[in-house]
Structures are given as C-alpha cells and as structure tokens.
Coordinates of C-alpha atoms in Angstrom, one line a residue:
M1 CA 13.1 8.9 19.7
S2 CA 14.7 9.1 16.3
E3 CA 15.9 12.6 15.3
T4 CA 16.9 11.9 11.7
G5 CA 15.3 9.0 10.0
R6 CA 11.5 9.0 9.3
I7 CA 9.2 6.6 11.1
A8 CA 7.1 4.6 8.7
V9 CA 4.5 1.8 9.1
V10 CA 3.8 -0.6 6.2
T11 CA 0.9 -3.0 6.9
G12 CA 0.7 -6.4 5.3
A13 CA 4.5 -6.4 4.6
S14 CA 5.5 -10.0 5.0
R15 CA 5.7 -10.5 1.3
G16 CA 4.6 -9.0 -2.0
A17 CA 3.9 -5.3 -2.4
G18 CA 4.3 -4.5 1.3
A19 CA 7.7 -6.2 1.5
G20 CA 9.0 -4.3 -1.5
I21 CA 7.7 -1.0 -0.2
A22 CA 9.2 -1.5 3.2
H23 CA 12.5 -2.5 1.6
A24 CA 12.6 0.7 -0.5
L25 CA 11.8 3.0 2.5
G26 CA 14.6 1.3 4.4
A27 CA 16.9 2.3 1.6
H28 CA 16.0 5.9 2.4
G29 CA 17.0 5.5 6.0
C30 CA 13.5 5.0 7.5
T31 CA 12.7 3.1 10.6
V32 CA 10.0 0.8 9.2
Y33 CA 7.4 -1.0 11.3
V34 CA 6.6 -4.1 9.3
T35 CA 3.3 -5.7 10.1
G36 CA 1.7 -9.0 9.1
R37 CA 0.6 -12.3 10.5
T38 CA 3.5 -14.5 9.2
E39 CA 6.6 -14.5 11.4
S40 CA 9.6 -16.8 11.5
C41 CA 9.2 -20.0 13.5
S42 CA 11.8 -21.0 16.1
G43 CA 12.8 -24.0 14.0
G44 CA 14.0 -21.9 11.1
S45 CA 13.2 -19.1 8.7
V46 CA 10.0 -19.2 6.7
A47 CA 10.0 -17.6 3.3
G48 CA 7.8 -14.5 3.2
T49 CA 7.7 -13.4 6.9
I50 CA 7.7 -10.0 8.7
D51 CA 11.0 -10.9 10.2
E52 CA 12.5 -11.5 6.7
T53 CA 11.2 -8.2 5.5
A54 CA 12.6 -6.4 8.6
Q55 CA 16.0 -7.9 7.8
R56 CA 15.8 -6.6 4.2
V57 CA 15.0 -3.2 5.6
N58 CA 18.1 -3.4 7.8
A59 CA 20.3 -4.5 4.9
A60 CA 19.1 -1.6 2.8
G61 CA 20.2 0.9 5.5
G62 CA 17.1 1.4 7.5
T63 CA 15.8 0.0 10.7
G64 CA 13.2 -2.8 10.3
I65 CA 10.9 -3.6 13.2
A66 CA 8.7 -6.7 12.7
V67 CA 5.4 -6.7 14.6
R68 CA 3.0 -9.5 14.3
V69 CA -0.5 -8.0 13.7
D70 CA -3.7 -9.5 12.5
H71 CA -5.3 -6.5 10.9
A72 CA -8.7 -8.2 11.4
D73 CA -8.3 -7.6 15.1
D74 CA -8.8 -4.0 16.1
D75 CA -7.2 -4.5 19.5
Q76 CA -4.0 -5.7 17.9
V77 CA -3.9 -2.7 15.6
K78 CA -4.4 -0.4 18.5
S79 CA -1.6 -2.1 20.4
L80 CA 0.7 -1.6 17.5
F81 CA 0.2 2.2 17.4
E82 CA 0.4 2.4 21.2
R83 CA 3.8 0.8 21.0
I84 CA 5.0 3.2 18.3
A85 CA 3.8 6.1 20.4
E86 CA 5.9 4.8 23.3
E87 CA 9.0 4.1 21.2
H88 CA 9.0 7.0 18.9
G89 CA 6.2 9.4 19.7
R90 CA 5.3 10.0 16.0
I91 CA 4.6 8.5 12.6
D92 CA 5.7 10.2 9.4
I93 CA 4.5 7.7 6.8
L94 CA 1.7 5.2 7.0
V95 CA 1.2 2.7 4.1
N96 CA -2.1 0.9 4.2
N97 CA -1.4 -2.3 2.3
A98 CA -2.8 -5.2 4.3
A99 CA -5.4 -7.1 2.4
I100 CA -6.9 -10.6 2.1
I101 CA -6.8 -12.0 -1.4
R102 CA -8.2 -15.5 -1.6
D103 CA -7.3 -17.8 -4.5
E104 CA -11.0 -18.5 -5.2
M105 CA -11.6 -15.0 -6.2
M106 CA -8.8 -14.9 -8.8
G107 CA -10.2 -17.4 -11.2
R108 CA -12.7 -17.1 -14.1
T109 CA -15.7 -17.9 -11.9
K110 CA -18.8 -15.8 -11.4
F111 CA -19.2 -14.2 -7.9
W112 CA -22.0 -16.5 -6.9
E113 CA -19.8 -19.5 -7.6
E114 CA -17.2 -18.4 -5.1
P115 CA -17.3 -19.0 -1.3
I116 CA -18.8 -16.1 0.6
N117 CA -15.6 -15.4 2.5
V118 CA -14.0 -13.8 -0.6
I119 CA -15.8 -10.7 0.5
D120 CA -13.5 -10.6 3.5
T121 CA -11.6 -8.0 1.4
L122 CA -14.0 -5.5 2.9
D123 CA -12.6 -6.3 6.4
V124 CA -8.9 -6.8 5.8
G125 CA -8.2 -4.4 3.0
L126 CA -10.8 -1.7 3.3
R127 CA -11.9 -1.6 6.9
S128 CA -8.5 -2.4 8.3
S129 CA -7.0 0.6 6.4
Y130 CA -9.6 2.8 8.1
V131 CA -8.8 1.4 11.5
A132 CA -5.1 1.8 11.1
T133 CA -5.4 5.4 10.0
V134 CA -7.7 6.2 12.9
Y135 CA -5.0 5.0 15.3
A136 CA -2.1 6.5 13.4
A137 CA -3.6 10.0 13.0
P138 CA -2.9 11.3 16.5
L139 CA 0.8 10.4 15.9
M140 CA 0.9 12.4 12.7
L141 CA -1.1 15.6 13.5
P142 CA 1.4 17.3 16.0
Q143 CA 4.1 17.4 13.3
R144 CA 1.8 19.2 10.9
K145 CA 3.3 17.0 8.2
G146 CA 2.7 13.4 7.2
L147 CA 1.7 11.1 4.5
V148 CA -0.9 8.3 4.4
V149 CA -0.8 6.1 1.4
F150 CA -3.3 3.5 0.3
T151 CA -2.1 0.9 -2.1
S152 CA -4.7 0.3 -4.7
S153 CA -5.2 -0.6 -8.4
S154 CA -7.1 0.2 -11.5
G155 CA -9.6 -2.5 -10.5
G156 CA -11.5 0.2 -8.8
V157 CA -12.7 1.6 -12.1
H158 CA -13.0 -1.5 -14.3
Y159 CA -13.8 -5.2 -14.0
A160 CA -11.0 -7.1 -12.4
F161 CA -11.7 -10.6 -11.0
G162 CA -15.1 -9.6 -9.7
P163 CA -16.8 -7.5 -7.0
A164 CA -14.8 -8.9 -4.1
Y165 CA -11.7 -7.4 -5.7
G166 CA -13.0 -4.3 -7.3
V167 CA -15.3 -2.9 -4.7
P168 CA -12.6 -2.6 -1.9
K169 CA -10.3 -0.9 -4.5
A170 CA -12.9 1.7 -5.3
G171 CA -13.6 2.1 -1.6
T172 CA -9.9 2.6 -0.9
D173 CA -9.7 5.4 -3.5
K174 CA -12.7 7.1 -2.0
M175 CA -11.3 6.7 1.6
A176 CA -8.2 8.5 0.6
A177 CA -10.2 11.4 -0.9
D178 CA -12.4 11.8 2.2
M179 CA -9.7 11.4 4.7
A180 CA -7.7 14.1 2.9
V181 CA -10.4 16.6 3.6
D182 CA -10.2 16.0 7.4
F183 CA -6.4 15.9 7.3
R184 CA -5.9 19.1 5.3
E185 CA -5.7 21.7 8.0
Y186 CA -3.0 19.5 9.8
G187 CA -0.7 19.3 6.8
V188 CA -1.1 15.5 6.4
A189 CA -1.6 14.2 2.9
A190 CA -3.7 11.2 2.0
L191 CA -3.3 9.5 -1.4
S192 CA -4.3 6.3 -3.1
I193 CA -1.7 4.9 -5.5
W194 CA -2.5 2.5 -8.3
M195 CA 0.2 -0.1 -8.6
G196 CA 0.7 -1.9 -11.9
S197 CA 1.4 -5.6 -12.4
L198 CA 3.9 -6.4 -9.8
L199 CA 7.2 -8.4 -10.0
T200 CA 6.8 -10.0 -6.7
D201 CA 9.0 -13.0 -5.7
R202 CA 6.2 -15.3 -6.6
V203 CA 5.7 -13.8 -10.1
R204 CA 9.5 -13.9 -10.7
K205 CA 9.5 -17.6 -9.9
I206 CA 6.6 -18.2 -12.4
I207 CA 8.5 -16.3 -15.1
A208 CA 11.7 -18.2 -14.4
G209 CA 9.8 -21.5 -14.6
N210 CA 8.5 -20.8 -18.1
P211 CA 10.2 -17.7 -19.6
E212 CA 8.8 -18.4 -23.1
K213 CA 5.2 -18.2 -21.9
F214 CA 5.5 -15.6 -19.2
G215 CA 8.6 -13.6 -20.1
H216 CA 6.5 -10.9 -21.7
I217 CA 5.4 -9.8 -18.2
L218 CA 8.8 -8.2 -17.7
D219 CA 8.0 -5.7 -20.4
T220 CA 5.3 -3.9 -18.4
A221 CA 5.5 -5.1 -14.8
E222 CA 7.0 -3.0 -12.0
T223 CA 8.8 -4.0 -8.8
P224 CA 7.1 -3.3 -5.5
E225 CA 10.1 -1.2 -4.6
L226 CA 9.1 1.3 -7.3
T227 CA 6.1 2.2 -5.2
G228 CA 8.2 2.6 -2.1
H229 CA 10.6 5.0 -3.8
V230 CA 7.5 7.0 -5.2
I231 CA 6.1 7.2 -1.6
W232 CA 9.4 8.6 -0.4
A233 CA 9.4 11.2 -3.1
L234 CA 5.8 12.2 -2.3
Y235 CA 6.7 12.6 1.4
N236 CA 9.5 15.0 0.5
D237 CA 7.5 16.9 -2.2
P238 CA 6.9 20.4 -0.7
D239 CA 3.7 20.6 -2.9
V240 CA 2.2 17.2 -1.9
M241 CA -0.8 18.9 -0.2
Q242 CA -1.8 20.2 -3.6
I243 CA -2.5 16.7 -4.7
S244 CA -3.8 15.3 -1.4
G245 CA -7.0 13.3 -1.8
Q246 CA -6.3 12.2 -5.3
T247 CA -5.9 8.7 -6.7
L248 CA -2.6 8.6 -8.7
I249 CA -0.9 6.1 -10.9
G250 CA 2.4 5.0 -9.5
A251 CA 4.1 4.6 -12.9
E252 CA 3.2 8.2 -13.8
L253 CA 4.5 9.5 -10.4
A254 CA 7.8 7.6 -11.1
V255 CA 8.1 9.6 -14.4
K256 CA 7.3 12.9 -12.6
Y257 CA 10.0 12.3 -9.9
G258 CA 12.6 10.8 -12.3
I259 CA 12.5 7.4 -10.6
T260 CA 13.4 4.3 -12.7
D261 CA 12.9 0.7 -11.9
D262 CA 15.3 -2.2 -12.1
D263 CA 17.8 -1.9 -15.0
G264 CA 16.7 1.7 -15.6
R265 CA 13.2 0.6 -16.8
Q266 CA 10.3 3.0 -16.9
P267 CA 7.2 0.8 -16.5
P268 CA 4.1 2.0 -18.5
S269 CA 1.0 3.2 -16.7
Y270 CA -2.5 1.6 -17.1
R271 CA -3.5 4.9 -18.7
E272 CA -0.9 4.3 -21.4
L273 CA -1.6 0.6 -21.8
F274 CA -5.4 0.5 -21.6
G275 CA -6.7 4.0 -21.5
V276 CA -7.7 3.5 -17.8
H277 CA -7.4 6.3 -15.4
P278 CA -8.7 7.4 -11.9
H279 CA -12.0 9.2 -11.5
P280 CA -11.7 12.7 -10.1
Q281 CA -13.7 13.6 -7.0
F282 CA -16.0 16.6 -7.0
D283 CA -15.2 19.6 -4.8
H284 CA -18.7 19.8 -3.4
M285 CA -18.8 19.2 0.4
M286 CA -21.5 18.3 2.9
R287 CA -21.0 18.5 6.7

C-alpha cells in the first residue's frame, strides 16, 4: 500500500480530457489507475490508448496503471475496484470522465434525424459515473477524506448539440449535488467541473492543419491538464467540503488557486465569454 502518493482513478482516460487529467495528477506524484477500452496491440503502439496514458503518467513522476474497462459493463467496473482494494486498500480521488460521444450527435442535425444510439450517453457517461462511484465509495469512506469529480460542461444549462449531449451533462451536475449530501458526514467531497473548449491532441492537429481558420481557438481553449491540476488543488483545499455538491467552472477555479495553463495563459470561463453559469441547488431536503 502506498504511504505517500495519493491513489487516483480516472475513467475514460485513453485520450482527450481523461488522458490530460491523468497526466496532470501524475505530475503531482499520484498513482493513477487509467481506465478505458483502447489498449496497445501486441503488434505495436496505437495512438490514444490506456497504456500510452499510463506511460505519460510515469514520465510525469507518478505511477500509471492501465486497466482495460468497458464502463458499460458493471461487472468489469466492479472488478476494477476490487483490484484497487487488493492492491492499495483505498482511493483518494475518483474522476468520472468516461463517456460515449458519437459523431452523429455532433453535427447540425435535429435529434430525430440521428440514430437512436446517440442516447447511449445516458449509459456510458451518466449511469457509468454512478456505478463507478458506488464501487469507489467503500474505498474512500474509512479515510474520512476524499474527492469525487465529475467532468461536465456548460451544455447542462444551454443547448449544445442536442438532448443526447445536454441531458447527461445536466444529470451529471445533479448527481454530484445529491451524492455530496450522502458523502458529507464522511468528509468526502463531490463536485462537478465544467471544462471549457479543450486543446486535445485531436484539436491541436486540426489547428496545425489550418492555423488561419482555427488558430483563434488557442485564445480561449484550455488544456485537459488544467482540469487535472485544479482537481489536485481541490483535493488539498482544507475548505473543500464547504463547496461540496456544487457545479464549478474549471477556469474560475484555476484563477482561485493561482493555476495557469500552457505558456502562462489564463483561459476565460464560459461565464466571462457567454454569461453562462451553473444553477445552484436548493437546500431543501426530502428523505
């Protein structure tokens, strides 16, 4: 069992946001379980795999552990957390990031023009986050300290690509709020973080291919690593329980904690750019 570094789990971390978050947590010395469906083939490395992300975590100074998990399969998720229980006995940080985003839902089509399976976002995205947290919770409660983060976006409060995208984002924000109520007496915080436009490897290639058309993205986008550094700051914030249950904007948290992005940039928040902000939850409770 690790006595110094924190134990983190980042779901859906073969590429994109999850890969960047895992990389950043590795830079803070975390042991990071990197989950996803894409792993390196025996014939050679495949770009965007859990193995590749684990190697990046190692290179950053942490310990990356790649575990192939299909988050649509509850038994595979259960096995993941049973393995972590056996190897480390605890989890300090859980980042629920796994999601299915189908190309058909990202165009300018109406929802009835898209294939029915675009709504699989309710399974791998919303439901999978619930399942992962159910199995992670027993490994967090004994420490009386922990952090569960749901990666989300402003699409939960405004139209973005249609209901298959927006509904799970709104549900994710609500899930964090309600889980925080049950977690509170155990000192475990649950938060939903809105990420902005992300400078993933895919987006960087698009910009490089046509900088005149897409170069402006660099003015407002943020790296996935920024969210990872914000998550680390939240975990170490002695007052994090005071904001548990809230949906927060990652760019604003970066300002609060004095975190800058690549080249010292301070990406703007969606509140600043578009006047969009999270909805607060009422304090009224029913049991």
